PDB file of C-alpha atoms in Angstrom:
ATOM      1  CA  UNK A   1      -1.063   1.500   0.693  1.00  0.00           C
ATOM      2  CA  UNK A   2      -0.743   3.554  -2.687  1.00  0.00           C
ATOM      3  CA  UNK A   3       1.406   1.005  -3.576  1.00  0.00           C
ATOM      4  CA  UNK A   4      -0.929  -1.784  -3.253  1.00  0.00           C
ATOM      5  CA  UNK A   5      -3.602   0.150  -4.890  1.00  0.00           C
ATOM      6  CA  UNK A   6      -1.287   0.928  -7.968  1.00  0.00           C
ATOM      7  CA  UNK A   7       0.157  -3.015  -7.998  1.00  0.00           C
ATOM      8  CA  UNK A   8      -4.364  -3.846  -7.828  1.00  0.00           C
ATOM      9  CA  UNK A   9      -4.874  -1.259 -10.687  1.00  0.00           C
ATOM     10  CA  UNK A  10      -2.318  -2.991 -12.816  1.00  0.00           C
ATOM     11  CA  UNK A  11      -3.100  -6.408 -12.519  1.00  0.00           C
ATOM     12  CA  UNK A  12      -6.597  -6.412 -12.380  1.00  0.00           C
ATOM     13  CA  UNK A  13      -8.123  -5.853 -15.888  1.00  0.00           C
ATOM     14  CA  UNK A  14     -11.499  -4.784 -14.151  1.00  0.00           C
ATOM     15  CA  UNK A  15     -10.298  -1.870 -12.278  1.00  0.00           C
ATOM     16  CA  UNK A  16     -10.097   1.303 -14.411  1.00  0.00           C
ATOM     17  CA  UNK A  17      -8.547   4.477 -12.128  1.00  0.00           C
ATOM     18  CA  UNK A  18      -6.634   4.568  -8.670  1.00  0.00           C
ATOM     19  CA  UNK A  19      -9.947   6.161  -7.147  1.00  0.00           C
ATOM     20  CA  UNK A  20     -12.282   3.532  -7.960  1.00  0.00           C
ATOM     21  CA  UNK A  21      -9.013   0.504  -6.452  1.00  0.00           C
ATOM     22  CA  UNK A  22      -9.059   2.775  -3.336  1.00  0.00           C
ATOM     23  CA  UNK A  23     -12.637   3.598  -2.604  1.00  0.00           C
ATOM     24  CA  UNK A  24     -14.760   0.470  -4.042  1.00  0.00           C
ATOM     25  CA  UNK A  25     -12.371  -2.524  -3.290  1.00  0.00           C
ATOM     26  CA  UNK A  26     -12.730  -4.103  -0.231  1.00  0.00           C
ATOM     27  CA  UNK A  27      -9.412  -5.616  -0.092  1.00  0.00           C
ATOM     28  CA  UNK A  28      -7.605  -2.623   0.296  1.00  0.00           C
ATOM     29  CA  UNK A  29      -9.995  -1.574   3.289  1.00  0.00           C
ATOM     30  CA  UNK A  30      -9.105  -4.778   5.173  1.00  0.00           C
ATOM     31  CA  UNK A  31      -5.383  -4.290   4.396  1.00  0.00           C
ATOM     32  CA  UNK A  32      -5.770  -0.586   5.949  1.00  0.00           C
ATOM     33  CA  UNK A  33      -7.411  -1.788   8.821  1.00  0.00           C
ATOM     34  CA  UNK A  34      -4.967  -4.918   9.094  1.00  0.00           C
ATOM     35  CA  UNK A  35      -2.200  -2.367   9.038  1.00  0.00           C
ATOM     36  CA  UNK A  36      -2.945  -0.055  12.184  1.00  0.00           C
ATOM     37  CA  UNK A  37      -4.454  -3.324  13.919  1.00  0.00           C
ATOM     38  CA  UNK A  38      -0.770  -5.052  13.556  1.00  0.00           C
ATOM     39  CA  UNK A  39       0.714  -1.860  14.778  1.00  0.00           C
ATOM     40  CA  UNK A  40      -1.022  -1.960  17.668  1.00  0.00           C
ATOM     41  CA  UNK A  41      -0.580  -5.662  18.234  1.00  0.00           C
ATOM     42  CA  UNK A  42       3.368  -5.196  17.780  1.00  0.00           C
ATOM     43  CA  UNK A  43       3.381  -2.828  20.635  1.00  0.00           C
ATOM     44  CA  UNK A  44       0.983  -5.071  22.712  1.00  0.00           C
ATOM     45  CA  UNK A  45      -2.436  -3.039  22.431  1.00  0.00           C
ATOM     46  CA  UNK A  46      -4.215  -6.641  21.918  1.00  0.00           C
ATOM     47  CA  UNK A  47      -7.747  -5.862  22.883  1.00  0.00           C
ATOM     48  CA  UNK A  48      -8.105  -2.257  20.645  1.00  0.00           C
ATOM     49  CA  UNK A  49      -6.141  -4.383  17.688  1.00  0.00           C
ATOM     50  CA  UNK A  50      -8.801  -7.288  17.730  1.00  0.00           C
ATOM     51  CA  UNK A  51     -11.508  -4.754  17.914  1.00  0.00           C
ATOM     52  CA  UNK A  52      -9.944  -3.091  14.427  1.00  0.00           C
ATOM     53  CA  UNK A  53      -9.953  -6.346  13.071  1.00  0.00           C
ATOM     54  CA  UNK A  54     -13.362  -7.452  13.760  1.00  0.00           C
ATOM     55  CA  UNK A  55     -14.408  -4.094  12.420  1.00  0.00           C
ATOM     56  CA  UNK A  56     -12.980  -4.888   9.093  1.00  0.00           C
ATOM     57  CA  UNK A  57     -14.118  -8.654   9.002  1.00  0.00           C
ATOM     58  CA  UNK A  58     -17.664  -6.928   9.671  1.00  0.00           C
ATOM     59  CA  UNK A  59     -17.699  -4.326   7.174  1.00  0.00           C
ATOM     60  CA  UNK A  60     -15.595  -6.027   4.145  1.00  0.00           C
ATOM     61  CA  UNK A  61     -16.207  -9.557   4.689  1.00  0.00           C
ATOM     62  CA  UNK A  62     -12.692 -10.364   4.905  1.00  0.00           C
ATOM     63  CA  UNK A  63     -10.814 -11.655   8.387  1.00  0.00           C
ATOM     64  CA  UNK A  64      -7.059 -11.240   8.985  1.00  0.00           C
ATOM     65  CA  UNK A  65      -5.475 -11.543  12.100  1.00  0.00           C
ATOM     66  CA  UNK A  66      -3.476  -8.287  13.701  1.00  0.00           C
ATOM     67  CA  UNK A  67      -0.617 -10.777  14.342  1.00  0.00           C
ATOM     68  CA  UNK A  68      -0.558 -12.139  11.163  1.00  0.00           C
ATOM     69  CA  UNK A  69       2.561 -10.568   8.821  1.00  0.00           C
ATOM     70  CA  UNK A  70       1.809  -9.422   5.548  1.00  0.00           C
ATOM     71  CA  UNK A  71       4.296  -8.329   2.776  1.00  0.00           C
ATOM     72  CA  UNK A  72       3.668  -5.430   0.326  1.00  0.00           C
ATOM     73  CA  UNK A  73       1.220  -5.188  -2.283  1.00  0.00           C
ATOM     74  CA  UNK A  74      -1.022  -8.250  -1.524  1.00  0.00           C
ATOM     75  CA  UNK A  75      -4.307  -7.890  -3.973  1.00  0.00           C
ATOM     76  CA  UNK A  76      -6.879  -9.241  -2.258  1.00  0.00           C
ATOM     77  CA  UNK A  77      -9.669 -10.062  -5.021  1.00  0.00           C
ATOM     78  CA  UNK A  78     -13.300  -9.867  -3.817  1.00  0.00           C
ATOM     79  CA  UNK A  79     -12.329 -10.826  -0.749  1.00  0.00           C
ATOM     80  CA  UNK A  80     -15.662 -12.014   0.714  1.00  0.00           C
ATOM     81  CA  UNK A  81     -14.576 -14.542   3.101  1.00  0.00           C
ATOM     82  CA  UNK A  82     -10.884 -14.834   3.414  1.00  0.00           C
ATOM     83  CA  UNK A  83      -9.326 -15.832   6.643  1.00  0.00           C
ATOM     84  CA  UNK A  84      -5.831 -14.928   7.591  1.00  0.00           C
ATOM     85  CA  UNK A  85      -4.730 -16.644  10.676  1.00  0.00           C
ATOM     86  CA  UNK A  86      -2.643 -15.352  13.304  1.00  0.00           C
ATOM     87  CA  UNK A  87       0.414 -16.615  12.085  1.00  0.00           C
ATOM     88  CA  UNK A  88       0.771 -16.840   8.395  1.00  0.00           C
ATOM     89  CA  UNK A  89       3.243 -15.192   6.655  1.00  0.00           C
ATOM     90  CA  UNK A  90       2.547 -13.921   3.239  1.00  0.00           C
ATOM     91  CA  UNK A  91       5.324 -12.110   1.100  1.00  0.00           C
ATOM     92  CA  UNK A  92       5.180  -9.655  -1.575  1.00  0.00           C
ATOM     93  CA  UNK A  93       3.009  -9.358  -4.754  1.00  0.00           C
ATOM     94  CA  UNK A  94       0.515 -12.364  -3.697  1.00  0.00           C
ATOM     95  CA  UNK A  95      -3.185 -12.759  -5.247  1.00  0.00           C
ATOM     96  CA  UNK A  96      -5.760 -14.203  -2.810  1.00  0.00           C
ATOM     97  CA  UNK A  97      -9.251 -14.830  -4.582  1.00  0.00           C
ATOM     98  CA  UNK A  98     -12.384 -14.965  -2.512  1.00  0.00           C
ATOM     99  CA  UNK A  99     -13.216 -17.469   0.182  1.00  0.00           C
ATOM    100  CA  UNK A 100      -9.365 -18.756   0.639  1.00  0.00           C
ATOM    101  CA  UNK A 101      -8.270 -19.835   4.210  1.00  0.00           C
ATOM    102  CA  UNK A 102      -4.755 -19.340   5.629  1.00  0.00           C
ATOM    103  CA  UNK A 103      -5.583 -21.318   8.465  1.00  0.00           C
ATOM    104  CA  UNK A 104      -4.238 -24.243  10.961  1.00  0.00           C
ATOM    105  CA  UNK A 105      -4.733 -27.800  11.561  1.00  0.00           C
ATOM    106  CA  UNK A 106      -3.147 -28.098  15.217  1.00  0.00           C
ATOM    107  CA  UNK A 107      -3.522 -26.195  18.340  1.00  0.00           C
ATOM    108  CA  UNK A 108       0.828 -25.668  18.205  1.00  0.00           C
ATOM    109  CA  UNK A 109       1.212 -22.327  20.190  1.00  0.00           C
ATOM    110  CA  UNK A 110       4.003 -21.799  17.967  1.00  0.00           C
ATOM    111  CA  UNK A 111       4.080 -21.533  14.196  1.00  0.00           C
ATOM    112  CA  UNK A 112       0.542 -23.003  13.003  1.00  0.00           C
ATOM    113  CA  UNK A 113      -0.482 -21.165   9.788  1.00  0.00           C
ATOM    114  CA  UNK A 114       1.167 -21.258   6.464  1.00  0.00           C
ATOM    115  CA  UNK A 115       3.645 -19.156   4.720  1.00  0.00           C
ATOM    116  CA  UNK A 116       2.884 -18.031   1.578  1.00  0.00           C
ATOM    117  CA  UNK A 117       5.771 -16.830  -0.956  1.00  0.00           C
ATOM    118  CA  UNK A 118       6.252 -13.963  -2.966  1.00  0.00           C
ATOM    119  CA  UNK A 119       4.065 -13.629  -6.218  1.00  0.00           C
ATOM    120  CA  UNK A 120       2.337 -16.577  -4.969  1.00  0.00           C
ATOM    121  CA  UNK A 121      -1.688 -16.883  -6.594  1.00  0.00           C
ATOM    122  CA  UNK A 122      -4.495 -17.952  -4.236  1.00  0.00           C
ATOM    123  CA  UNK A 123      -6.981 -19.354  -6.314  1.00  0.00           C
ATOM    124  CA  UNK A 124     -10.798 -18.469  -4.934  1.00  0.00           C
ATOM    125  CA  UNK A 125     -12.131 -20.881  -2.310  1.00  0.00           C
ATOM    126  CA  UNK A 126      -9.136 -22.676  -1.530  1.00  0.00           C
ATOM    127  CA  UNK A 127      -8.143 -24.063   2.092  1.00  0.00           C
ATOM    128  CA  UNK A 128      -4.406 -24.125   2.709  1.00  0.00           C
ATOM    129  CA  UNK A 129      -4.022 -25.585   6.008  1.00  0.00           C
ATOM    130  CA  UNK A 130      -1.668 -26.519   8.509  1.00  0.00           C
ATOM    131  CA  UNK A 131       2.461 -24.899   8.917  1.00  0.00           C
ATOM    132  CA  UNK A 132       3.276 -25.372   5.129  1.00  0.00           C
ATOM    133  CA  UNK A 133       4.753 -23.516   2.651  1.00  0.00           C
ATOM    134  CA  UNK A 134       3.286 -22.340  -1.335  1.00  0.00           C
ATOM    135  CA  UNK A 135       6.315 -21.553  -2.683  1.00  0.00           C
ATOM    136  CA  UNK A 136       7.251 -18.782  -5.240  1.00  0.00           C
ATOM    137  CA  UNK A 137       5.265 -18.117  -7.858  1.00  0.00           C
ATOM    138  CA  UNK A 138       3.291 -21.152  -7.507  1.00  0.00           C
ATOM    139  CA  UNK A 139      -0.397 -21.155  -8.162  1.00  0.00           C
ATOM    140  CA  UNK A 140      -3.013 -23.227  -6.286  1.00  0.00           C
ATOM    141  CA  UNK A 141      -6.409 -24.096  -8.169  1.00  0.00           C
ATOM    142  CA  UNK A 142      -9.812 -23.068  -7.014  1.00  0.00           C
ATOM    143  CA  UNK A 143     -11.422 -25.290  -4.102  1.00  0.00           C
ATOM    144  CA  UNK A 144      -8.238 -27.092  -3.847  1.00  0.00           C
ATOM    145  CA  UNK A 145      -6.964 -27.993  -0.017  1.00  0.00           C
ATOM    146  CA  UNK A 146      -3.682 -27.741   0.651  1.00  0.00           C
ATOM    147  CA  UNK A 147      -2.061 -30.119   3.233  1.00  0.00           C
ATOM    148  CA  UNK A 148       1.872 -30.214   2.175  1.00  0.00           C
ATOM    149  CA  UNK A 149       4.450 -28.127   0.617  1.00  0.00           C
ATOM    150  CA  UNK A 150       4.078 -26.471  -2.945  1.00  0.00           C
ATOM    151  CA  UNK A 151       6.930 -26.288  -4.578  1.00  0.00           C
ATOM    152  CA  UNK A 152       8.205 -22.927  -6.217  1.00  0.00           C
ATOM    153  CA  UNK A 153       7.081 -22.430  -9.802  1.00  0.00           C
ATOM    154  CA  UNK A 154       4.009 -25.159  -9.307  1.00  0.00           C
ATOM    155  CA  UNK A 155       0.147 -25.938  -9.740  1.00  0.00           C
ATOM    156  CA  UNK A 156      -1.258 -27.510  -7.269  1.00  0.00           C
ATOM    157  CA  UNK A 157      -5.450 -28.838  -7.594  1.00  0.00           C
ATOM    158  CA  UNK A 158      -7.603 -30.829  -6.241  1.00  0.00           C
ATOM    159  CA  UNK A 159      -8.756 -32.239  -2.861  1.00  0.00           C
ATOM    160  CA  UNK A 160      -6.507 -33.372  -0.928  1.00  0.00           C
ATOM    161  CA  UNK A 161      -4.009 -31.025  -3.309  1.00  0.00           C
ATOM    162  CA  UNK A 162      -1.456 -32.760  -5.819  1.00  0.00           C
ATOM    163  CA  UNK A 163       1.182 -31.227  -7.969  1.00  0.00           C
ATOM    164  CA  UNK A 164      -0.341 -30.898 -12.070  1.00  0.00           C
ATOM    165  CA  UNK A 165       2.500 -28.590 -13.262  1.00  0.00           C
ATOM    166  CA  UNK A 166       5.886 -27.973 -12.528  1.00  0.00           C
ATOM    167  CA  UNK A 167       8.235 -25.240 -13.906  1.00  0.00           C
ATOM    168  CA  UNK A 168      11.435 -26.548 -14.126  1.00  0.00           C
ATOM    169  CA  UNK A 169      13.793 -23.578 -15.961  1.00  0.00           C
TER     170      UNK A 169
END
């Protein structure tokens, strides 16, 4: 968790000490929560992890599921409605902006969520639905809905979602 807070403190030009990341930010609260709820749910303690998790959705506005996996030092910006769903899969050094959705599109027991990559950037209010993958260091605009792929080193926008920008080096 210091990690995260240190990783929030340096990339967010708002935040001014390690105190104020820790104690005023309510991504990191959902993130500790998340933590001992997906603990829990790893050794099969379903009922007590949900109850963590609806704690934090209650009290920081922000819901991820227990079974979800979650790399290091995701900085969850404002946070106020973000979903996580139960089986996304985000790697290291993401940004997630307010009101995003990691969510699904079918009722597939299996995989149904998406996987986000590392140092991937959420932009606020977007819906990425559906088993797809943002890939590396791709960005996806605000409001945009996400039905297919992004490729690493992209931009996607727009409803549905379309490619603007592509790094190609």
């Amino acid at each position: 968790m210091f990690q995260t807070a240190q990783s929030i403190l340096n990339r967010d030009p708002a935040a001014h000490i390690l105190l104020e990341v820790v104690l005023t930010y309510p991504g990191i609260r959902a993130l500790f929560w998340y933590r001992i709820a997906h603990f829990l749910a790893l050794r099969r303690f379903f009922t007590i992890a949900n109850l963590l998790s609806q704690h934090a959705a209650h009290t920081t506005g922000i819901t991820i599921s227990p079974q979800a996996r979650i790399g290091k030092r995701l900085f969850i910006d404002h946070g106020v409605g973000v979903v996580i769903g139960a089986t996304a899969i985000i790697e290291n050094d993401v940004t997630i902006l307010h009101g995003v959705t990691l969510g699904a599109r079918k009722t597939n027991p299996d995989v149904r969520h998406p996987y986000i990559k590392q140092g991937a950037f959420i932009g606020a209010n977007a819906q990425i639905l559906g088993h797809i993958t943002v890939g590396a260091f791709s960005k996806v605009g605000a409001g945009a809905i996400v039905l297919v792929d992004v490729p690493d080193n992209t931009t996607a926008v727009g409803n549905p979602a379309r490619i603007i920008w592509e790094n190609r080096s």
